[in-house]
Coordinates of C-alpha atoms and ligand atoms in Angstrom, one line a residue:
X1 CA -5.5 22.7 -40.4
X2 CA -3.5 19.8 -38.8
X3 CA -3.7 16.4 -40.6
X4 CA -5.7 14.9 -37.9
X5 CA -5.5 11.2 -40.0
X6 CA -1.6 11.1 -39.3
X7 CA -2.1 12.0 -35.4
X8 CA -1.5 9.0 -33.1
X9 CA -4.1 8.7 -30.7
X10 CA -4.1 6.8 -27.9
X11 CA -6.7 3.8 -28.0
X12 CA -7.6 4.4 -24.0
X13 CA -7.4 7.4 -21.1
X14 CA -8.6 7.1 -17.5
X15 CA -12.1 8.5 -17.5
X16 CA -10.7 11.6 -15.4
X17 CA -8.3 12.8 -18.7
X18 CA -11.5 13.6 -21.1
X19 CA -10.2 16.4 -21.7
X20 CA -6.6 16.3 -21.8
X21 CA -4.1 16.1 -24.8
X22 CA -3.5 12.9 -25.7
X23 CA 0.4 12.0 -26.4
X24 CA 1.0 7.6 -27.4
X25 CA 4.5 7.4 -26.2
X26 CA 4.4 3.5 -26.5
X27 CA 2.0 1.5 -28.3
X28 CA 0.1 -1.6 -26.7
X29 CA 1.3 -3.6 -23.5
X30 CA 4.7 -5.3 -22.8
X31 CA 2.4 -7.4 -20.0
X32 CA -0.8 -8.0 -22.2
X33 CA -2.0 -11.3 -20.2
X34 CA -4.5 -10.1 -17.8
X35 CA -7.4 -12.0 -17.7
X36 CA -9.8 -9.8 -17.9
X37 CA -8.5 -7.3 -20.3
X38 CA -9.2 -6.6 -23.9
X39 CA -7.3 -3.1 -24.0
X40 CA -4.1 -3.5 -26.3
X41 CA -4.8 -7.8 -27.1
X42 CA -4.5 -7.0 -31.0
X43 CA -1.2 -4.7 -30.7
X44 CA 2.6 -5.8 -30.4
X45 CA 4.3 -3.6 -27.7
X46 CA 6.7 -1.0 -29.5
X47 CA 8.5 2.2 -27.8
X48 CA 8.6 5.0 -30.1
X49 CA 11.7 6.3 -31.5
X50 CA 12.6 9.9 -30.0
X51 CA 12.4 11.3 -33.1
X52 CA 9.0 9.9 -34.1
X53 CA 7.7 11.3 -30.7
X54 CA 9.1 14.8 -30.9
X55 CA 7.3 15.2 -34.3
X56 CA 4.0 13.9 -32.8
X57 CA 4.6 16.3 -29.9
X58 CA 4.9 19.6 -32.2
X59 CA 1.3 17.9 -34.1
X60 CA -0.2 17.9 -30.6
X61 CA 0.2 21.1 -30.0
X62 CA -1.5 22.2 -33.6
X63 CA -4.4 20.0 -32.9
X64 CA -4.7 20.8 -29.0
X65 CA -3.3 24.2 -28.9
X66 CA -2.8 25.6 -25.4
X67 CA -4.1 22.7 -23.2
X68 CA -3.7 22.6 -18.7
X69 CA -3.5 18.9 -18.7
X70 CA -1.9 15.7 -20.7
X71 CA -2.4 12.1 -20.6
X72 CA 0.4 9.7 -22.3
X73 CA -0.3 6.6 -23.7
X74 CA -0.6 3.5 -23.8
X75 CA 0.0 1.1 -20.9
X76 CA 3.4 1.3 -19.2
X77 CA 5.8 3.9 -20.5
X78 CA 7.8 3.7 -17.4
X79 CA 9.7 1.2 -19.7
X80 CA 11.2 3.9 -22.5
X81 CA 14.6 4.7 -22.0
X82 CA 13.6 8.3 -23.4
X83 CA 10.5 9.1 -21.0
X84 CA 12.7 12.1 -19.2
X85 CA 13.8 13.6 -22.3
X86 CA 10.3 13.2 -24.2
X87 CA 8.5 14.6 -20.9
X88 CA 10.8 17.5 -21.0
X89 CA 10.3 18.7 -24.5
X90 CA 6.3 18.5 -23.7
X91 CA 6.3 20.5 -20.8
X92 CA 8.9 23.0 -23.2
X93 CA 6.1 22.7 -25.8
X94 CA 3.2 23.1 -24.0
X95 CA 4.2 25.9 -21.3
X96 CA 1.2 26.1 -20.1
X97 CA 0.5 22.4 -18.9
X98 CA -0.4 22.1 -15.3
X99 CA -0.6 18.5 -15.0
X100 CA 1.2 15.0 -17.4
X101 CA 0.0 11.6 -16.6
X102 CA 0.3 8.3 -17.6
X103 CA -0.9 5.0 -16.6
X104 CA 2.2 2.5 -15.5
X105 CA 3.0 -0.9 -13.8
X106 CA 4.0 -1.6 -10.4
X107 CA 6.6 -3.9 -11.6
X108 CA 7.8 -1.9 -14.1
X109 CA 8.5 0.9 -11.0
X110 CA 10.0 -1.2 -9.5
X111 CA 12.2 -2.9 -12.3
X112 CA 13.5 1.4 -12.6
X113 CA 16.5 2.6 -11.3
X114 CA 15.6 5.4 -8.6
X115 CA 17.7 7.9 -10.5
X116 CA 15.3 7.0 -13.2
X117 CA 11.9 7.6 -11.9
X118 CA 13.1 10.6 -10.4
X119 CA 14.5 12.2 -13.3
X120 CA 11.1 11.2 -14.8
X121 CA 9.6 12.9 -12.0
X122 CA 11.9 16.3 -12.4
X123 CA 11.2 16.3 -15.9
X124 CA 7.3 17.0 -15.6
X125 CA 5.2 13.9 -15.5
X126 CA 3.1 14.5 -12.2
X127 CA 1.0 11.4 -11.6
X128 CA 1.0 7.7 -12.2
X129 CA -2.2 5.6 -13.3
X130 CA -1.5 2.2 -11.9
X131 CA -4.0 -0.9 -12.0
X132 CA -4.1 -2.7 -8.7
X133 CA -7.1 -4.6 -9.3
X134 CA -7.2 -6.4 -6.0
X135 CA -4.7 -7.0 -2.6
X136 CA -5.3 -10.6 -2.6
X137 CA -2.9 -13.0 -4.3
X138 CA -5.0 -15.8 -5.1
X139 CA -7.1 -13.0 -7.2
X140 CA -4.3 -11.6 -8.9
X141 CA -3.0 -14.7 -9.9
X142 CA -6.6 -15.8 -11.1
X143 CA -5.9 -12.0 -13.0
X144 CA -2.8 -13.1 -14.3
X145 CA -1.7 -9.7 -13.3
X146 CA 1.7 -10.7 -13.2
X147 CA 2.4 -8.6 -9.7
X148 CA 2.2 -9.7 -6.3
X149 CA -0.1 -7.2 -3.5
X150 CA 3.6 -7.2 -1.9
X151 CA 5.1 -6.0 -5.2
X152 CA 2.2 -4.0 -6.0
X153 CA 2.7 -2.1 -2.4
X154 CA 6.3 -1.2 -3.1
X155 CA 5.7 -0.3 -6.3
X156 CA 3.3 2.4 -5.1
X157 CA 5.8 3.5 -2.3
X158 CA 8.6 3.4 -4.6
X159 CA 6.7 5.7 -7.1
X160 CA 5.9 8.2 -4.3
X161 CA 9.3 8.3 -3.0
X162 CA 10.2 9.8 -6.2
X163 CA 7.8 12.3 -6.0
X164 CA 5.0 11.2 -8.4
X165 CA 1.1 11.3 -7.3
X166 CA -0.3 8.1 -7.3
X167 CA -3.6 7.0 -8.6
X168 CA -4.2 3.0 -7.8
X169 CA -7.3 1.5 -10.1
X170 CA -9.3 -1.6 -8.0
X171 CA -11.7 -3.4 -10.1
X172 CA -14.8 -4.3 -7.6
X173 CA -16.3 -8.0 -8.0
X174 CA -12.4 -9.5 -9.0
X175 CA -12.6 -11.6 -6.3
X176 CA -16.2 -13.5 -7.6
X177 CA -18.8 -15.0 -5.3
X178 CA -16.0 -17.0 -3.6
X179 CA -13.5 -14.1 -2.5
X180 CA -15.2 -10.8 -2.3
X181 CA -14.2 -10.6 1.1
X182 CA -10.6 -11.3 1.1
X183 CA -11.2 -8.6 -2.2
X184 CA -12.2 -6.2 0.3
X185 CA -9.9 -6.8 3.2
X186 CA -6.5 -7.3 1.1
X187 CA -7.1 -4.5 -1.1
X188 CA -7.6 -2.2 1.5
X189 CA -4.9 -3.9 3.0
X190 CA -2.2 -3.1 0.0
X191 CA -3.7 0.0 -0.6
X192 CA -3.4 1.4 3.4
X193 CA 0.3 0.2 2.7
X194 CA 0.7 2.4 -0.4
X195 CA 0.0 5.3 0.4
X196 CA -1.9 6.5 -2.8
X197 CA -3.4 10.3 -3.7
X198 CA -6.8 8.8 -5.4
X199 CA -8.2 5.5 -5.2
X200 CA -10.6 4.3 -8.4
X201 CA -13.0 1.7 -8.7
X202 CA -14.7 0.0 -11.5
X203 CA -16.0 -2.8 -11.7
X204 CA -15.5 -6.0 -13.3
X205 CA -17.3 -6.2 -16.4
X206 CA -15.8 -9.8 -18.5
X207 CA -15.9 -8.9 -21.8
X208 CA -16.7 -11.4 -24.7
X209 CA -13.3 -13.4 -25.4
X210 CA -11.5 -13.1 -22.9
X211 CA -9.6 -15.9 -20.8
X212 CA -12.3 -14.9 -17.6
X213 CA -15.1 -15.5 -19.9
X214 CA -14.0 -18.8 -20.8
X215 CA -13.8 -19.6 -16.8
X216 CA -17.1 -18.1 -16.5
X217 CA -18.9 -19.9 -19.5
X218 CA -16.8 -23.4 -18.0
X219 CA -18.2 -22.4 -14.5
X220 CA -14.7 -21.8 -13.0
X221 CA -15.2 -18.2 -12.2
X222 CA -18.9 -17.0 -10.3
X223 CA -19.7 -13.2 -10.7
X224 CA -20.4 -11.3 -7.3
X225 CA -23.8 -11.0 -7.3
X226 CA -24.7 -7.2 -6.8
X227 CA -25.6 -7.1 -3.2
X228 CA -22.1 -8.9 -1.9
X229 CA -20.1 -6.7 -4.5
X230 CA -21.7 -3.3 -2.4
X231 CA -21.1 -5.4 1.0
X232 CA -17.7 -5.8 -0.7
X233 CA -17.5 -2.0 -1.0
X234 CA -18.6 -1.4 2.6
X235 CA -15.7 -3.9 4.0
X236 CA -12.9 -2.1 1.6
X237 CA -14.0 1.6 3.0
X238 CA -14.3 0.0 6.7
X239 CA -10.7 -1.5 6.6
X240 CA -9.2 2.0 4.3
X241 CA -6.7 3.8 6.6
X242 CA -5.6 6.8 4.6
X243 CA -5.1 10.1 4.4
X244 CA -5.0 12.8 2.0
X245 CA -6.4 10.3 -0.7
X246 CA -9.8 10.6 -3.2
X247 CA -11.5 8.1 -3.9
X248 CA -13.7 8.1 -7.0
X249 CA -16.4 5.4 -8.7
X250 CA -15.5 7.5 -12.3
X251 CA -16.7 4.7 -13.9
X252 CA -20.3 3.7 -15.5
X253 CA -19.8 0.0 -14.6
X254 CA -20.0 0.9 -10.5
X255 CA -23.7 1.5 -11.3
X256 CA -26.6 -0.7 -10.6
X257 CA -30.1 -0.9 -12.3
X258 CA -33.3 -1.7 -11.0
X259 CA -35.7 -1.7 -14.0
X260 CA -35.7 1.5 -15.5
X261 CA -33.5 3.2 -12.2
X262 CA -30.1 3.6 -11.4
X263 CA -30.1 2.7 -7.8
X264 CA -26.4 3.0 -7.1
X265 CA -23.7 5.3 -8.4
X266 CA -20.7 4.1 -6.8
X267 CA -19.4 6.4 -4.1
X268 CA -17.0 9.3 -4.4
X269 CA -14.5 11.8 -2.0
X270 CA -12.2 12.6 0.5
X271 CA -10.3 10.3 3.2
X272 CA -11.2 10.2 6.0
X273 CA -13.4 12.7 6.1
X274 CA -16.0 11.7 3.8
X275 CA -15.6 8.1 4.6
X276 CA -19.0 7.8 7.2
X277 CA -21.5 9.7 4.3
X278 CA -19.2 6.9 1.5
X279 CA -20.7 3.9 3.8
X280 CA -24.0 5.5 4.4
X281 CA -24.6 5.4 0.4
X282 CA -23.3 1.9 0.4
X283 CA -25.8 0.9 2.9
X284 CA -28.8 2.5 1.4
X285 CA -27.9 0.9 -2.0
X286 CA -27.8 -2.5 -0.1
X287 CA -31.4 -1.8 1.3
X288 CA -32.9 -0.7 -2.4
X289 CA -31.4 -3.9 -3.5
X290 CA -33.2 -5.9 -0.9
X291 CA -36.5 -4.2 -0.7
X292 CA -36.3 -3.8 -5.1
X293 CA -39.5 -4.9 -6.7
X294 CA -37.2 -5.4 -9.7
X295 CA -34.2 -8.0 -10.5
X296 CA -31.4 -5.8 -9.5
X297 CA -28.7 -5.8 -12.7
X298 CA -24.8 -4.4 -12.8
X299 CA -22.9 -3.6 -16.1
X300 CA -22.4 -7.7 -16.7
X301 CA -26.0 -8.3 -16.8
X302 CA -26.2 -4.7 -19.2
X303 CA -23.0 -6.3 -21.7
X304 CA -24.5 -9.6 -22.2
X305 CA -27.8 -8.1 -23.0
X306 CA -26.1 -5.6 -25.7
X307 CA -27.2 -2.6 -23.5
X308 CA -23.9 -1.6 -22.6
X309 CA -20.5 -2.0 -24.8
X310 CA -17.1 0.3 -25.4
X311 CA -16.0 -0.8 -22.0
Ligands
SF4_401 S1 -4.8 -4.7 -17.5 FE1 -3.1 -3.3 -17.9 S2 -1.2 -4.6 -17.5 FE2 -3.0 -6.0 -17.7 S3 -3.0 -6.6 -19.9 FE3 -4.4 -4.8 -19.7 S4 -3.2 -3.0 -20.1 FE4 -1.7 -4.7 -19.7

């Protein structure tokens, strides 16, 4: 029986990698100032020696066995040295994989050397996880997400040049009462310039210590209320321009609550084609918000009350 105490686990996977191996090629985040993030605040960033990887790589496989998919940990391993050469001795160890991720950093893509990424790409890790959180740059800086939407745009372009799927995270209600709709325009903006394979929304749920709860408690920072952050929705899908791209609400914080009901879901599927049914649910969650005999409630209302929590 493997020693499952010795195992590194990641601390976090994208909702969609439940049920994928889980293989911490870096620990914590080399960026770790966002704003709004609590993720990795309590870890110093390491990269893990080659050797220290390879031996958690042949543990994986006792505690996983024959698995289809992988997700590598934690935020940004686009910045080991080794990432080819580790990827390649997974995909030897695991010949059955169909699919490696990993989350990463536009700036960190584009910091790579081409050669790099694609070498990266050629050694087996399929798709990139990569937070965009919003197109506008008065919101990102608010973020302190420490990319620009132009860098953010490249990134992603740079990234699918050499071959990797792209999956771009926005995180609905970043802009506040005061810039939901340059949220929605300039996000779809960036994101109609990237070119990504799935779009994913969540939305922004401050968290208790955090810099944006500080703004928040101080009155700097106004949470979109939950009718302008579905009106926000509506805009973003109005302005999207893509194709071949899924767009998913995989994520418990889209939801809304009306008393006891979950009146909204967040929307899910293809572009284009599954954009006009997208904005038809957007627009009958706005009209059950309106004609609500309850105070309608989204996941901030749920964390402050103690209802919701492991965000
Ligand atoms: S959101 Fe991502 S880049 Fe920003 S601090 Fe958290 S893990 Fe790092």
């Amino acid at each position: 029986m493997p020693d499952y105490d010795y195992y590194d686990f990641p601390p976090f996977r994208p909702p969609n990698e439940a049920q994928s191996a889980l293989i911490r090629i870096t620990r914590g985040c080399p960026w770790n100032r966002c704003t709004f993030c609590t993720m990795y605040k309590h870890l110093t960033f390491e990269q893990k020696p080659l050797d220290e990887l390879k031996q958690d790589v042949l543990l994986a496989r006792k505690i996983y066995g024959k698995t289809t998919t992988i997700f590598l940990g934690d935020s940004d391993n686009l910045v080991h040295k080794d990432l080819p050469e580790i990827v390649a001795f997974i995909r030897k160890t695991f010949p059955e994989v169909q699919r490696i991720t990993s989350y990463a950093r536009a700036k960190t893509i584009l910091r790579n050397k081409m050669d790099f990424l694609v070498a990266t790409r050629r050694s087996g890790l399929d798709r990139l996880h990569l937070g965009l959180e919003s197109g506008d740059s008065v919101i990102l800086e608010r973020l302190c997400k420490g990319a620009t939407p132009r860098q953010m745009a490249i990134g992603g372009q740079k990234a699918k040049k050499a071959g990797f799927e792209i999956s771009f995270y926005l995180l609905s209600g970043a802009g506040g009462k005061d810039r939901w709709k340059e949220h929605a325009a300039e996000s779809a903006r960036v994101l109609n310039l990237a070119r990504p394979d799935f779009i994913r929304l969540r939305a922004l749920t401050i968290q208790h210590g955090t810099p944006l709860d500080d703004k928040l408690r101080h009155g700097e920072f106004e949470l979109t209320p939950p009718r302008e952050r579905l009106k926000e929705v509506e805009m973003f899908l109005e302005n999207l321009d893509l194709e071949n791209c899924y767009l998913a609400s995989d994520h418990l914080t889209n939801y809304l609550w009306a008393g006891q009901n979950i009146i909204y879901r967040g929307v899910a599927g293809s572009l284009p084609e599954d954009k006009p049914a997208m904005l038809e649910e957007v627009r009958r969650a706005i009209t059950a918000i309106q004609t609500s005999p309850f105070p309608v409630k989204d996941s901030n209302q749920l964390y402050r009350e103690g209802i919701l929590s492991g965000l």
